[in-house]
PDB file of C-alpha atoms in Angstrom:
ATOM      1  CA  UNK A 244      -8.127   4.087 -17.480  1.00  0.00           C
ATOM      2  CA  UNK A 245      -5.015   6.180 -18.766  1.00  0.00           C
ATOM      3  CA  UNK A 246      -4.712   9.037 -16.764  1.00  0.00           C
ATOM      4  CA  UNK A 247      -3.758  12.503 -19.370  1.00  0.00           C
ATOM      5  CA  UNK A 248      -1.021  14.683 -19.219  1.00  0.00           C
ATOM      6  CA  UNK A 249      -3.052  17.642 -17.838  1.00  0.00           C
ATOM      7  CA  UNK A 250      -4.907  15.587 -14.772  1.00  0.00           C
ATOM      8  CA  UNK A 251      -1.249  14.499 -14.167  1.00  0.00           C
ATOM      9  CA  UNK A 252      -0.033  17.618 -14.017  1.00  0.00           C
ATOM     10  CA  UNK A 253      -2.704  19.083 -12.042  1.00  0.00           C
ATOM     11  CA  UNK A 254      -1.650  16.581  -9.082  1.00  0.00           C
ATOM     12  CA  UNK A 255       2.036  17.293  -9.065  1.00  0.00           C
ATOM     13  CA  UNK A 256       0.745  20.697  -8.774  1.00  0.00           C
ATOM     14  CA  UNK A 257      -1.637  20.312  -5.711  1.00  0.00           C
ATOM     15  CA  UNK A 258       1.645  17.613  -4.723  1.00  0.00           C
ATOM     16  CA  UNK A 259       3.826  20.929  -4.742  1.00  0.00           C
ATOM     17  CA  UNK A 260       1.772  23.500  -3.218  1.00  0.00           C
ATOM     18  CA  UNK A 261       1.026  21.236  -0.048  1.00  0.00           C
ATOM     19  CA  UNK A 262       5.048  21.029  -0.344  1.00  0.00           C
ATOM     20  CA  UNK A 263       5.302  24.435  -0.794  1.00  0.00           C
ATOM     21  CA  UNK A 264       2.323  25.498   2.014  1.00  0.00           C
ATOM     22  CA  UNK A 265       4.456  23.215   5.185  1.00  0.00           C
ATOM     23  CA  UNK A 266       7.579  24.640   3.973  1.00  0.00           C
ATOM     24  CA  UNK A 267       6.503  28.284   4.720  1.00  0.00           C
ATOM     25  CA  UNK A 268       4.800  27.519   7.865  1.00  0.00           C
ATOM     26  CA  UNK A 269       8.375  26.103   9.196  1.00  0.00           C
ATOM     27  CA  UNK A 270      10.339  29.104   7.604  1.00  0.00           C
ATOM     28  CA  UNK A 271       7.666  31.462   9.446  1.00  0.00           C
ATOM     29  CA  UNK A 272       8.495  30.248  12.191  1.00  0.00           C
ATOM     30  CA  UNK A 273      11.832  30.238  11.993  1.00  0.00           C
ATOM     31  CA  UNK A 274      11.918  33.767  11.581  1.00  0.00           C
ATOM     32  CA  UNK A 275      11.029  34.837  14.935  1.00  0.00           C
ATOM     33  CA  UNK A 276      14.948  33.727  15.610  1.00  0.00           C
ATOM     34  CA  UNK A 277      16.751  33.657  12.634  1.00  0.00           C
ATOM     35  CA  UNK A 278      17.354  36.104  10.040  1.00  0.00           C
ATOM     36  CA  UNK A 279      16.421  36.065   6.361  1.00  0.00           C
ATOM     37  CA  UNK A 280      19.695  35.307   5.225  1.00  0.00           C
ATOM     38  CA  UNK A 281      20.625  32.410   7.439  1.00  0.00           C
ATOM     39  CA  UNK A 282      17.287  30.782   6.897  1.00  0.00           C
ATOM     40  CA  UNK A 283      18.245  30.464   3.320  1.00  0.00           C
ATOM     41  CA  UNK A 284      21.491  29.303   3.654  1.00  0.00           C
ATOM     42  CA  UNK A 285      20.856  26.930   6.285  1.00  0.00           C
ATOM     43  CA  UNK A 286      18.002  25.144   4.217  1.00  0.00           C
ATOM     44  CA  UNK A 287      19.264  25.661   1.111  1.00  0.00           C
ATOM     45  CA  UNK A 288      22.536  23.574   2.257  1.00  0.00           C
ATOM     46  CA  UNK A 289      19.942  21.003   3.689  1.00  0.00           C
ATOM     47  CA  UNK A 290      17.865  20.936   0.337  1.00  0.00           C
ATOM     48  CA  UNK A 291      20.713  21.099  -1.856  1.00  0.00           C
ATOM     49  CA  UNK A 292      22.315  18.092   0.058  1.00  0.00           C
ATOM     50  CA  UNK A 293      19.197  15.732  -0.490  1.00  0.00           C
ATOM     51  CA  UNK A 294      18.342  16.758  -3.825  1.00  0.00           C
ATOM     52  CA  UNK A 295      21.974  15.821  -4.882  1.00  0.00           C
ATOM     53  CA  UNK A 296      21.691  12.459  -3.510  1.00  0.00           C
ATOM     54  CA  UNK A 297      18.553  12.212  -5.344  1.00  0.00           C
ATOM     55  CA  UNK A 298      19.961  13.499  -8.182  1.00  0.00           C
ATOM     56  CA  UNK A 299      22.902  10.818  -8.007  1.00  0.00           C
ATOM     57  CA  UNK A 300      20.363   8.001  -7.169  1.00  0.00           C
ATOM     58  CA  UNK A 301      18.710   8.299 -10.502  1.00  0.00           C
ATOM     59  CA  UNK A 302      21.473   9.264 -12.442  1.00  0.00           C
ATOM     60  CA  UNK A 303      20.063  12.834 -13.373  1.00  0.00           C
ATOM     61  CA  UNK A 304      23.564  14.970 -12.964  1.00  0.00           C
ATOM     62  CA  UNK A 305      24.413  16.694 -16.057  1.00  0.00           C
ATOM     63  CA  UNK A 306      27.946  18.473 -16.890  1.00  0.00           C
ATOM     64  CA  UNK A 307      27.598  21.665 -15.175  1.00  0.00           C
ATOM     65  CA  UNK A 308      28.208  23.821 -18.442  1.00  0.00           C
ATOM     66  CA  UNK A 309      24.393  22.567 -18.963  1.00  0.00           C
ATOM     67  CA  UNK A 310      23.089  25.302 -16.756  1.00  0.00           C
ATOM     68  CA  UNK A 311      24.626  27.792 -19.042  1.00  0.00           C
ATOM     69  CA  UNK A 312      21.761  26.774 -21.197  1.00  0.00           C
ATOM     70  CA  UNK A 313      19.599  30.781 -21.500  1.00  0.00           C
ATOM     71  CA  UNK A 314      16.715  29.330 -19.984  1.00  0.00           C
ATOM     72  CA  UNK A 315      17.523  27.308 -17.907  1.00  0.00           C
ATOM     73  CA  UNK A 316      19.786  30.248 -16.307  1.00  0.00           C
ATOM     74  CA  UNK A 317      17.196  32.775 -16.684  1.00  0.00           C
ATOM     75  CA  UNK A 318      14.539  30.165 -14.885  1.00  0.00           C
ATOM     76  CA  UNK A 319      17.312  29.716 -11.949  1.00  0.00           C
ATOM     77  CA  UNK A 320      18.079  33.441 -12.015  1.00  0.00           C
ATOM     78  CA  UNK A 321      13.968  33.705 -11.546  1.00  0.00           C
ATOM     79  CA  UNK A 322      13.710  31.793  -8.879  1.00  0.00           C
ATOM     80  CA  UNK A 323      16.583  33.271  -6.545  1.00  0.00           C
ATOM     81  CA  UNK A 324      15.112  36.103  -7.011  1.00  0.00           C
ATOM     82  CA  UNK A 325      11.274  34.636  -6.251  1.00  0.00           C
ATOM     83  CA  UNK A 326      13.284  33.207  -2.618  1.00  0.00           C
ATOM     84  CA  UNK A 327      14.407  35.740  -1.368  1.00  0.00           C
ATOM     85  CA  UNK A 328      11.866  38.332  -1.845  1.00  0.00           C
ATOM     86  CA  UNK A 329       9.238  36.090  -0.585  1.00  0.00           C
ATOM     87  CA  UNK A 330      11.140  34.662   2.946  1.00  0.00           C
ATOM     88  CA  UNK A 331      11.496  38.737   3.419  1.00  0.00           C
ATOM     89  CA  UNK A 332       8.052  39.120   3.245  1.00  0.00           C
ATOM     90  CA  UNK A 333       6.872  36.292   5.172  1.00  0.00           C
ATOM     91  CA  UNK A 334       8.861  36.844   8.116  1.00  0.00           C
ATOM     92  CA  UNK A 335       6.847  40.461   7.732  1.00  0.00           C
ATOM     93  CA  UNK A 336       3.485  39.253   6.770  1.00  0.00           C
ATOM     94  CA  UNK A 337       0.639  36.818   7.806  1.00  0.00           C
ATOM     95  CA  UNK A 338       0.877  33.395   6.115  1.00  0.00           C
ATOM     96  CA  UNK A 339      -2.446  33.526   4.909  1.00  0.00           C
ATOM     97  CA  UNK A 340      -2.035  37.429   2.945  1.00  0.00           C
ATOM     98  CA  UNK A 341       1.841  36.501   1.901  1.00  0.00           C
ATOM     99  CA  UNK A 342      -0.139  33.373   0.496  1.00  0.00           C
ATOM    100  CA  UNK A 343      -2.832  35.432  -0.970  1.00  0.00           C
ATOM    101  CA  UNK A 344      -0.869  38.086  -2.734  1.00  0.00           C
ATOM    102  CA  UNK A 345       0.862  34.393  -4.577  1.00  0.00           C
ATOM    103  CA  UNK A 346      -3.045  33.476  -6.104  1.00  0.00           C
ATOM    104  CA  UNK A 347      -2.183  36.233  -8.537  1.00  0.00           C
ATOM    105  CA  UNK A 348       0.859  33.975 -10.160  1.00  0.00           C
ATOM    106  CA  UNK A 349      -1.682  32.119 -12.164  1.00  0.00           C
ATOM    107  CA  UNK A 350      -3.006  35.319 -13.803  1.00  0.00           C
ATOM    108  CA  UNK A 351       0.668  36.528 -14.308  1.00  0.00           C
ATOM    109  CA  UNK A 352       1.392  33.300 -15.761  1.00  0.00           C
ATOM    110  CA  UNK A 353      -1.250  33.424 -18.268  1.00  0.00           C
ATOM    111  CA  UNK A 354      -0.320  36.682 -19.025  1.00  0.00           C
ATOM    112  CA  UNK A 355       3.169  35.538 -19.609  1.00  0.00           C
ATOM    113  CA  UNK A 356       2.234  32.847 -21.814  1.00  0.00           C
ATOM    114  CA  UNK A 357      -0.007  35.485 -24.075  1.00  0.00           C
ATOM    115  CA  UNK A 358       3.344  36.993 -24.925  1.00  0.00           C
ATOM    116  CA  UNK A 359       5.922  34.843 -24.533  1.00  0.00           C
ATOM    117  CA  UNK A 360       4.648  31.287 -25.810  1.00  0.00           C
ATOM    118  CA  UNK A 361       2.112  33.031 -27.821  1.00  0.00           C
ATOM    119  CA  UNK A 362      -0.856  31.401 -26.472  1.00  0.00           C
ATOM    120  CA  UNK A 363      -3.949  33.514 -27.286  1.00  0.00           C
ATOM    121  CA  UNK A 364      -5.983  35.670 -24.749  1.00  0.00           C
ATOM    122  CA  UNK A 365      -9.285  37.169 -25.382  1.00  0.00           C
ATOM    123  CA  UNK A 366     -10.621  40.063 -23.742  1.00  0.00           C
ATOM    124  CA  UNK A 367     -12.578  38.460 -21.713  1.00  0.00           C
ATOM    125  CA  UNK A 368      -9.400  37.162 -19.978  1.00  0.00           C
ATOM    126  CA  UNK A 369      -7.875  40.153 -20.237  1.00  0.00           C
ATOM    127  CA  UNK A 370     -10.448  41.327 -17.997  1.00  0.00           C
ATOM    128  CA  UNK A 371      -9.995  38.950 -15.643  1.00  0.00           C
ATOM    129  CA  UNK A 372      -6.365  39.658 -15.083  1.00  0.00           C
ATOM    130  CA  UNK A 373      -7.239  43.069 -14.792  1.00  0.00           C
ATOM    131  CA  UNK A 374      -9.588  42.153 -11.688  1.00  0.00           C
ATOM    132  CA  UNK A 375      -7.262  40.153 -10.236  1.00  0.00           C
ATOM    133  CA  UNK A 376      -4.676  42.817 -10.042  1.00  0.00           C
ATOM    134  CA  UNK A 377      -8.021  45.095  -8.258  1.00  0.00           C
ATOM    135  CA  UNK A 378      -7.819  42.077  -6.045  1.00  0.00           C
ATOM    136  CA  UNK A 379      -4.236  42.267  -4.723  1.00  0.00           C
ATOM    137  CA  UNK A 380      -4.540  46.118  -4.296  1.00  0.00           C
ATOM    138  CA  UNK A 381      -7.387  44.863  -1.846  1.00  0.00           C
ATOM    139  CA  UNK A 382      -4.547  42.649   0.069  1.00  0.00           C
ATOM    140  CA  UNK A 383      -1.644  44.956  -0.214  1.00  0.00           C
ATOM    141  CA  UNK A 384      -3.684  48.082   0.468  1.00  0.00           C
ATOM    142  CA  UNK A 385      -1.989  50.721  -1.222  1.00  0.00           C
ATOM    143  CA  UNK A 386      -1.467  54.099   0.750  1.00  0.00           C
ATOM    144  CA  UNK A 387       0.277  55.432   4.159  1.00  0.00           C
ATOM    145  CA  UNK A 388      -1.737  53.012   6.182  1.00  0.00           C
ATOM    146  CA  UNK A 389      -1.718  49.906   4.427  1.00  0.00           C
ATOM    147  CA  UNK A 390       0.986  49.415   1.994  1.00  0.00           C
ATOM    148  CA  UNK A 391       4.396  48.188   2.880  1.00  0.00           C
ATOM    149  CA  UNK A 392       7.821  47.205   1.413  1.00  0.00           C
ATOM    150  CA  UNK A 393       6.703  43.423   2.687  1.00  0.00           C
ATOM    151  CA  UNK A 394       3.806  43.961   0.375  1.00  0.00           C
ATOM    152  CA  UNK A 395       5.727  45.051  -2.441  1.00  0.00           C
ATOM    153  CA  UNK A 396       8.419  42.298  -2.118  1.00  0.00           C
ATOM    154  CA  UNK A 397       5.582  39.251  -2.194  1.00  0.00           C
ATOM    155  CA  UNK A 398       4.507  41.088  -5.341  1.00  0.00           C
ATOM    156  CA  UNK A 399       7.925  41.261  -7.170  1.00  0.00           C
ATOM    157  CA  UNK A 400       7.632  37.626  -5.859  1.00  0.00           C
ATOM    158  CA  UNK A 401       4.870  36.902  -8.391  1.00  0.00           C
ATOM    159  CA  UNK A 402       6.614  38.420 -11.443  1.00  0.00           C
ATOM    160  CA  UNK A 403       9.523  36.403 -10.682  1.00  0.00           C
ATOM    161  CA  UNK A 404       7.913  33.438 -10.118  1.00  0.00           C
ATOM    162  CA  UNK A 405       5.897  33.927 -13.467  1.00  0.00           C
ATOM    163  CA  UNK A 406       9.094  34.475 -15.139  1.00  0.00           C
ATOM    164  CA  UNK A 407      10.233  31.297 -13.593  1.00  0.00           C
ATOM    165  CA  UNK A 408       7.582  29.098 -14.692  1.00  0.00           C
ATOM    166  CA  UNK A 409       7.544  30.650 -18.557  1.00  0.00           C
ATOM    167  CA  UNK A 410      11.101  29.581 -18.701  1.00  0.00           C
ATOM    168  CA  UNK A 411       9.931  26.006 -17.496  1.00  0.00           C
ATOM    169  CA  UNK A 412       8.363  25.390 -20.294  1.00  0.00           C
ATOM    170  CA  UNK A 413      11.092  26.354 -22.535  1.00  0.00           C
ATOM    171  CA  UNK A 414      13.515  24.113 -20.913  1.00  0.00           C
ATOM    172  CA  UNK A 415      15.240  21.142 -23.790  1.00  0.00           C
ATOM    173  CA  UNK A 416      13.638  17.710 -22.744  1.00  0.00           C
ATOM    174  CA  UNK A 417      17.354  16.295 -22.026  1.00  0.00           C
ATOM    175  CA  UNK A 418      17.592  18.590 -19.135  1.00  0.00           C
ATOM    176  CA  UNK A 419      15.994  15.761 -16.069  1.00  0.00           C
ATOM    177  CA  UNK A 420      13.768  17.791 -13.828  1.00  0.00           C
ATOM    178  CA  UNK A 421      15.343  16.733 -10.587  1.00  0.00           C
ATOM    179  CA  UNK A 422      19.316  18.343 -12.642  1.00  0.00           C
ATOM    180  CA  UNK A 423      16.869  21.320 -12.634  1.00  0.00           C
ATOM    181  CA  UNK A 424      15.617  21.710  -8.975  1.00  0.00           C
ATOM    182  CA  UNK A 425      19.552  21.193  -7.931  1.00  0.00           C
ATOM    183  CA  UNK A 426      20.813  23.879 -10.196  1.00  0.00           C
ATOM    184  CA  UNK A 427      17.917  25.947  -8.639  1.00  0.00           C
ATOM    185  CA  UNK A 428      18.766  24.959  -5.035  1.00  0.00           C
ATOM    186  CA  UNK A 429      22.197  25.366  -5.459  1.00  0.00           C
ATOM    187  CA  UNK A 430      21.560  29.249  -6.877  1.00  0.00           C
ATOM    188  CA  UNK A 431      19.338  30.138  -3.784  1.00  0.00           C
ATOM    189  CA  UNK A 432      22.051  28.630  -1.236  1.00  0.00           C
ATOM    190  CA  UNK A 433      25.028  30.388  -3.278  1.00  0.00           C
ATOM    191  CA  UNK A 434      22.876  33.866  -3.216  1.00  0.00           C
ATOM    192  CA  UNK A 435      22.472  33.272   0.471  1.00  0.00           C
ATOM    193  CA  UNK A 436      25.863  32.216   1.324  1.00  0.00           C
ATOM    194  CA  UNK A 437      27.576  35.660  -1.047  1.00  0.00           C
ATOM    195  CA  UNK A 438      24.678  38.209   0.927  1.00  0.00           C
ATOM    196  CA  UNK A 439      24.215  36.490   4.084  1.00  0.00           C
ATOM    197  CA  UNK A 440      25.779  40.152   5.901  1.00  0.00           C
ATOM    198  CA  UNK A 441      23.525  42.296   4.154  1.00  0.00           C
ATOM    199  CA  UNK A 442      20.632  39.696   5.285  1.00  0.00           C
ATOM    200  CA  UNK A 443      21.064  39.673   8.810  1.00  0.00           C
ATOM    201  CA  UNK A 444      24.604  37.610   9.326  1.00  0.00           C
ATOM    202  CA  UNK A 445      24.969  34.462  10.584  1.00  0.00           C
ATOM    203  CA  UNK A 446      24.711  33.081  13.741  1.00  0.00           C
ATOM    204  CA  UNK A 447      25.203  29.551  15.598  1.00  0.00           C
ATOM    205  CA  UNK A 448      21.395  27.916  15.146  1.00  0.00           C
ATOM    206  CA  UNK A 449      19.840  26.051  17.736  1.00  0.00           C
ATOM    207  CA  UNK A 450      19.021  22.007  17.487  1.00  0.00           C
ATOM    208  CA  UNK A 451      15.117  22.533  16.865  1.00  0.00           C
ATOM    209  CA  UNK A 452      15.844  25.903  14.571  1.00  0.00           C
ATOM    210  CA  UNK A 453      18.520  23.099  12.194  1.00  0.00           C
ATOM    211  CA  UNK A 454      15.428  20.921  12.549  1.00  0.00           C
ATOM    212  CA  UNK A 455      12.472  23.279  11.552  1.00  0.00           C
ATOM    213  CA  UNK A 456      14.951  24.297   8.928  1.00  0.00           C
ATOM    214  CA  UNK A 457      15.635  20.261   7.872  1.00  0.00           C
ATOM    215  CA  UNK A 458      11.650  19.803   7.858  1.00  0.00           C
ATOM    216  CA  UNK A 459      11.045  22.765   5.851  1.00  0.00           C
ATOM    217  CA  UNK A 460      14.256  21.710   3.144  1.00  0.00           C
ATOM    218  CA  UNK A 461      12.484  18.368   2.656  1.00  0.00           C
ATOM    219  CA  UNK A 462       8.538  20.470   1.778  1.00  0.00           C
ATOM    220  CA  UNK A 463      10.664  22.561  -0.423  1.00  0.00           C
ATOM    221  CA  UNK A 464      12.118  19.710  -2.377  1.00  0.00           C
ATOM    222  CA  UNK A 465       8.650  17.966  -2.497  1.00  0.00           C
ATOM    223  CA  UNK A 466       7.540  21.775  -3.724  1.00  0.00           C
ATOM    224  CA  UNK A 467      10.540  22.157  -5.973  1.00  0.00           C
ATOM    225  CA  UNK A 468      10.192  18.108  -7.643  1.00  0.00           C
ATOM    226  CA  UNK A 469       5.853  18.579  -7.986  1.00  0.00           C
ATOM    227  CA  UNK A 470       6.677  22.398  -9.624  1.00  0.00           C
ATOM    228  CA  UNK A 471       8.821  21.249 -12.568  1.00  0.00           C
ATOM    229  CA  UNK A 472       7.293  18.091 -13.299  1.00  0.00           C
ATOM    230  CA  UNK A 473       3.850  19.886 -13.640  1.00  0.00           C
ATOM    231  CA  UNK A 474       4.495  22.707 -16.038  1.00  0.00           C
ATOM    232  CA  UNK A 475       6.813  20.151 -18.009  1.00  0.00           C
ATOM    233  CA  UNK A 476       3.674  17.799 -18.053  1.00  0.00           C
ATOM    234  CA  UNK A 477       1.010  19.682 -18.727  1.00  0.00           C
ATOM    235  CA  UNK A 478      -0.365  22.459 -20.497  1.00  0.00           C
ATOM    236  CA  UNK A 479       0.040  25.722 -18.194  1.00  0.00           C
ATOM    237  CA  UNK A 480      -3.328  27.252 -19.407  1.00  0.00           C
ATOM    238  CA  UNK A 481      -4.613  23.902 -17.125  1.00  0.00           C
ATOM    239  CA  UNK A 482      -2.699  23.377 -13.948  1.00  0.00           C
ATOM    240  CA  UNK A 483      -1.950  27.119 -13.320  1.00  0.00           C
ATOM    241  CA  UNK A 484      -5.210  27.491 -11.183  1.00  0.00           C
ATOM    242  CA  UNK A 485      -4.568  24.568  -8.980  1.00  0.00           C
ATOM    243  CA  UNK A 486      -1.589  26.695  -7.107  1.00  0.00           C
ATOM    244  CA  UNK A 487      -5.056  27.941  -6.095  1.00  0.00           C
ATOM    245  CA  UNK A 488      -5.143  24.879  -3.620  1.00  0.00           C
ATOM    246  CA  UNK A 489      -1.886  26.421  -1.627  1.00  0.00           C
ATOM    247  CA  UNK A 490      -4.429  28.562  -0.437  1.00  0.00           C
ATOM    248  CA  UNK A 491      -6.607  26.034   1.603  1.00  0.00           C
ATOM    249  CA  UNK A 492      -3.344  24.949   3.301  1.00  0.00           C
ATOM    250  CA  UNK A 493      -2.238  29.208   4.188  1.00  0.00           C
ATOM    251  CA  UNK A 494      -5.679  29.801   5.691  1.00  0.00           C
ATOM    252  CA  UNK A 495      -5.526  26.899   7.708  1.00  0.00           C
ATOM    253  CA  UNK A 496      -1.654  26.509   8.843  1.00  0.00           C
ATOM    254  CA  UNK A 497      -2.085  30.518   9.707  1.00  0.00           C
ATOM    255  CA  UNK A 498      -5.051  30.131  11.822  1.00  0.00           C
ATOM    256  CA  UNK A 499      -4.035  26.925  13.773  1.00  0.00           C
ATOM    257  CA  UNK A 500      -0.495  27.584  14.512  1.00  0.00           C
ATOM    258  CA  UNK A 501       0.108  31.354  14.389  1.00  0.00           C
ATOM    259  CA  UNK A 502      -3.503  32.544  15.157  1.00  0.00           C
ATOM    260  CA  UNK A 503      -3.752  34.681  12.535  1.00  0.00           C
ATOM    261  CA  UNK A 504      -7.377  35.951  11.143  1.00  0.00           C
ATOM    262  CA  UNK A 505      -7.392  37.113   8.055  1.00  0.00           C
ATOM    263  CA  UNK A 506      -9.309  40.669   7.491  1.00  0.00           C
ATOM    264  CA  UNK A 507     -12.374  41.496   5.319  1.00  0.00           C
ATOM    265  CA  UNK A 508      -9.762  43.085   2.634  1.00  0.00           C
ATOM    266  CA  UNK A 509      -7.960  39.963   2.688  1.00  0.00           C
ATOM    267  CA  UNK A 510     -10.569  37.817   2.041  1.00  0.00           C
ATOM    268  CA  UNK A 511     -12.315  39.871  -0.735  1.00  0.00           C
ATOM    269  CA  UNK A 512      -9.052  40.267  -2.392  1.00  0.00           C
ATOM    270  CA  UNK A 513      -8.352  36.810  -2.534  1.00  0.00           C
ATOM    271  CA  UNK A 514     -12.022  36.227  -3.938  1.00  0.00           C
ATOM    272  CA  UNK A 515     -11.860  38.284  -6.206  1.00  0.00           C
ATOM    273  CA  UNK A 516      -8.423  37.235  -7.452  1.00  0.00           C
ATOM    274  CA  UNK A 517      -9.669  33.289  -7.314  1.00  0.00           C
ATOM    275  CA  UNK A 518     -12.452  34.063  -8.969  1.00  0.00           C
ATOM    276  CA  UNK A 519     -11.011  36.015 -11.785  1.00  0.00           C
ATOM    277  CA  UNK A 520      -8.091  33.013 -12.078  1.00  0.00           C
ATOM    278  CA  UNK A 521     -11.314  30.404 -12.195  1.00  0.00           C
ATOM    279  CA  UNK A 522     -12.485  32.507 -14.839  1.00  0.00           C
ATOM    280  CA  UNK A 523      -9.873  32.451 -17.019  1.00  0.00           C
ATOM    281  CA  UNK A 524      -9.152  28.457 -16.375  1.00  0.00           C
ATOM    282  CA  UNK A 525     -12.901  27.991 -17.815  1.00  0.00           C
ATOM    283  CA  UNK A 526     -12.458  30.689 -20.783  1.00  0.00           C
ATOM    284  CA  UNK A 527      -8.937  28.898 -21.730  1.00  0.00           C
ATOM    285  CA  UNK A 528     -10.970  25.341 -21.225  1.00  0.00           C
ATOM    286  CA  UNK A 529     -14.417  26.370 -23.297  1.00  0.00           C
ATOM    287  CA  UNK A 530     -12.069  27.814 -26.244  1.00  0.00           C
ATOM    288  CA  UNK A 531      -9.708  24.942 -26.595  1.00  0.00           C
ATOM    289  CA  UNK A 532      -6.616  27.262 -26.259  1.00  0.00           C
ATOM    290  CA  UNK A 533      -3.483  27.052 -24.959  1.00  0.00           C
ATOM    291  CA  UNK A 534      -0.327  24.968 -26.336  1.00  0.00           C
ATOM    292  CA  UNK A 535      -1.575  21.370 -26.878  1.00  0.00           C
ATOM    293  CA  UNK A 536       0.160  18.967 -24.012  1.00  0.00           C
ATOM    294  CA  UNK A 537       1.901  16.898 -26.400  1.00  0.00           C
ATOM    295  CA  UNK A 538       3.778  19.600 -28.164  1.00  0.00           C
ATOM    296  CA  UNK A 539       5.458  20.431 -24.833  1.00  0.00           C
ATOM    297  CA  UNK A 540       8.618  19.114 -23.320  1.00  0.00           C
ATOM    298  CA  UNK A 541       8.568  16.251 -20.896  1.00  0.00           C
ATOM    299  CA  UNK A 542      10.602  15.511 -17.910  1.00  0.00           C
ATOM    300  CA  UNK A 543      12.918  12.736 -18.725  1.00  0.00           C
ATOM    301  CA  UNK A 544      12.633   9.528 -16.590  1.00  0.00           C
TER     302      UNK A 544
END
């Protein structure tokens, strides 16, 4: 049986956010000893080294004027941004809340894609983007007490990572997916490398900080590879909500190696925000919206 372009997608997308859930585990704990800045630079020298090999194995390198392309600088642009406030706010936050306060991205995606690619959104959905954003005020907790510039940061995250994933799908189908996630590597390990004083400086690492580092380089490339190839494969109104599955892998890497319980505002913001991105999955579904698969770009084999 032929398997579609959306249940495709919706596998590299579960692919990237266990990827994506191992890699911030390791960069967690790497910042009880390193700072932000090194922890960037360090694995994004690792990452950028094995995605260029990769990139030379199957013949994916492009002339590097190519990343002049608008969106395909805007999407890298996007996603240094989305790296750098997020590491700052993980080394600040729990796993499981940094990881909760990301379950909004699919309702910021949508939202994107209502004005950006013009996909329609009823008020129904509307609503549910409005509950979701109730729902991280529930994680963050606004106010003296509760809200902090960690919280704010893994919140800019979101935008940025929406931004990211709009520009995705306006990439040209010559441009190979794995030419992408090297351009993108490359970015974050520049950014590091050109602010790594502001960030904390640089110091000599340790053999098992270089190899939590090397681990987490390789679950960001399997993040990085399973991202691209799932919003260029499917339609985003469909494999949006299964970032929800990064979730299961936060609650549980939290709990068994930092020890973290998540509190009652945690968990009801998550709900709620879940719940409303559910929602809107099944609104998009029952109504047929959304761009049709085959009208969007592939990524070239």
């Amino acid at each position: 049986m032929a398997v579609s372009d959306n249940i495709k997608g919706a596998i590299y997308m579960s692919i990237a956010m266990a990827g994506f859930g191992f890699n911030d585990m390791l960069v967690k704990t790497a910042t009880k000893t390193l700072e932000t800045g090194e922890i960037i630079l360090i694995r994004g020298t690792i990452s950028t080294f094995l995605i260029f090999l990769l990139a030379l194995h199957t013949g994916a390198l492009r002339p590097l004027k190519t990343v002049l392309h608008p969106m395909l600088a805007f999407r890298v642009l996007a996603e240094v941004t989305a790296t750098f406030t997020y590491i700052y706010a993980l080394g600040q936050l729990p796993l499981a809340n940094a990881g909760a306060i990301l379950q909004f991205l699919p309702l910021a995606v949508t939202l994107g894609a209502a004005i950006f690619l013009r996909e329609p959104v009823g008020w129904r959905r509307w609503g549910a983007i409005i509950a979701g954003f109730f729902g991280v005020l529930l994680i963050i907790k606004p106010g003296p007490d509760g809200f902090s510039l960690a919280s704010f940061l893994a919140l800019a995250c979101v935008f940025a990572a929406a931004a990211r994933d709009i520009a995705t799908k306006r990439l040209p189908e010559g441009i190979p997916t794995v030419f992408v996630t090297l351009m993108t590597s490359l970015a974050v390990m520049v950014g590091a490398g050109i602010f790594i004083q502001p960030l904390g400086g640089l110091h000599a690492p340790s053999a098992m900080e270089v190899t939590i580092l090397s681990l987490s380089a390789v679950c960001l490339m399997v993040g990085y590879l399973g991202l691209i190839t799932s919003m260029r494969t499917g339609e985003i109104s469909f494999i949006a909500p299964f970032r929800y599955t990064y979730m299961i892998w936060a609650l549980a890497l939290s709990f068994t190696v930092f020890g973290d319980l998540p509190d009652i505002f945690m968990l009801a913001g998550c709900a709620i925000v879940v719940a409303s991105g559910i929602y809107t999955f099944y609104r998009e579904n029952r109504r047929g919206t959304g761009l049709p698969a085959q009208s969007l770009p592939r990524a070239p084999h």
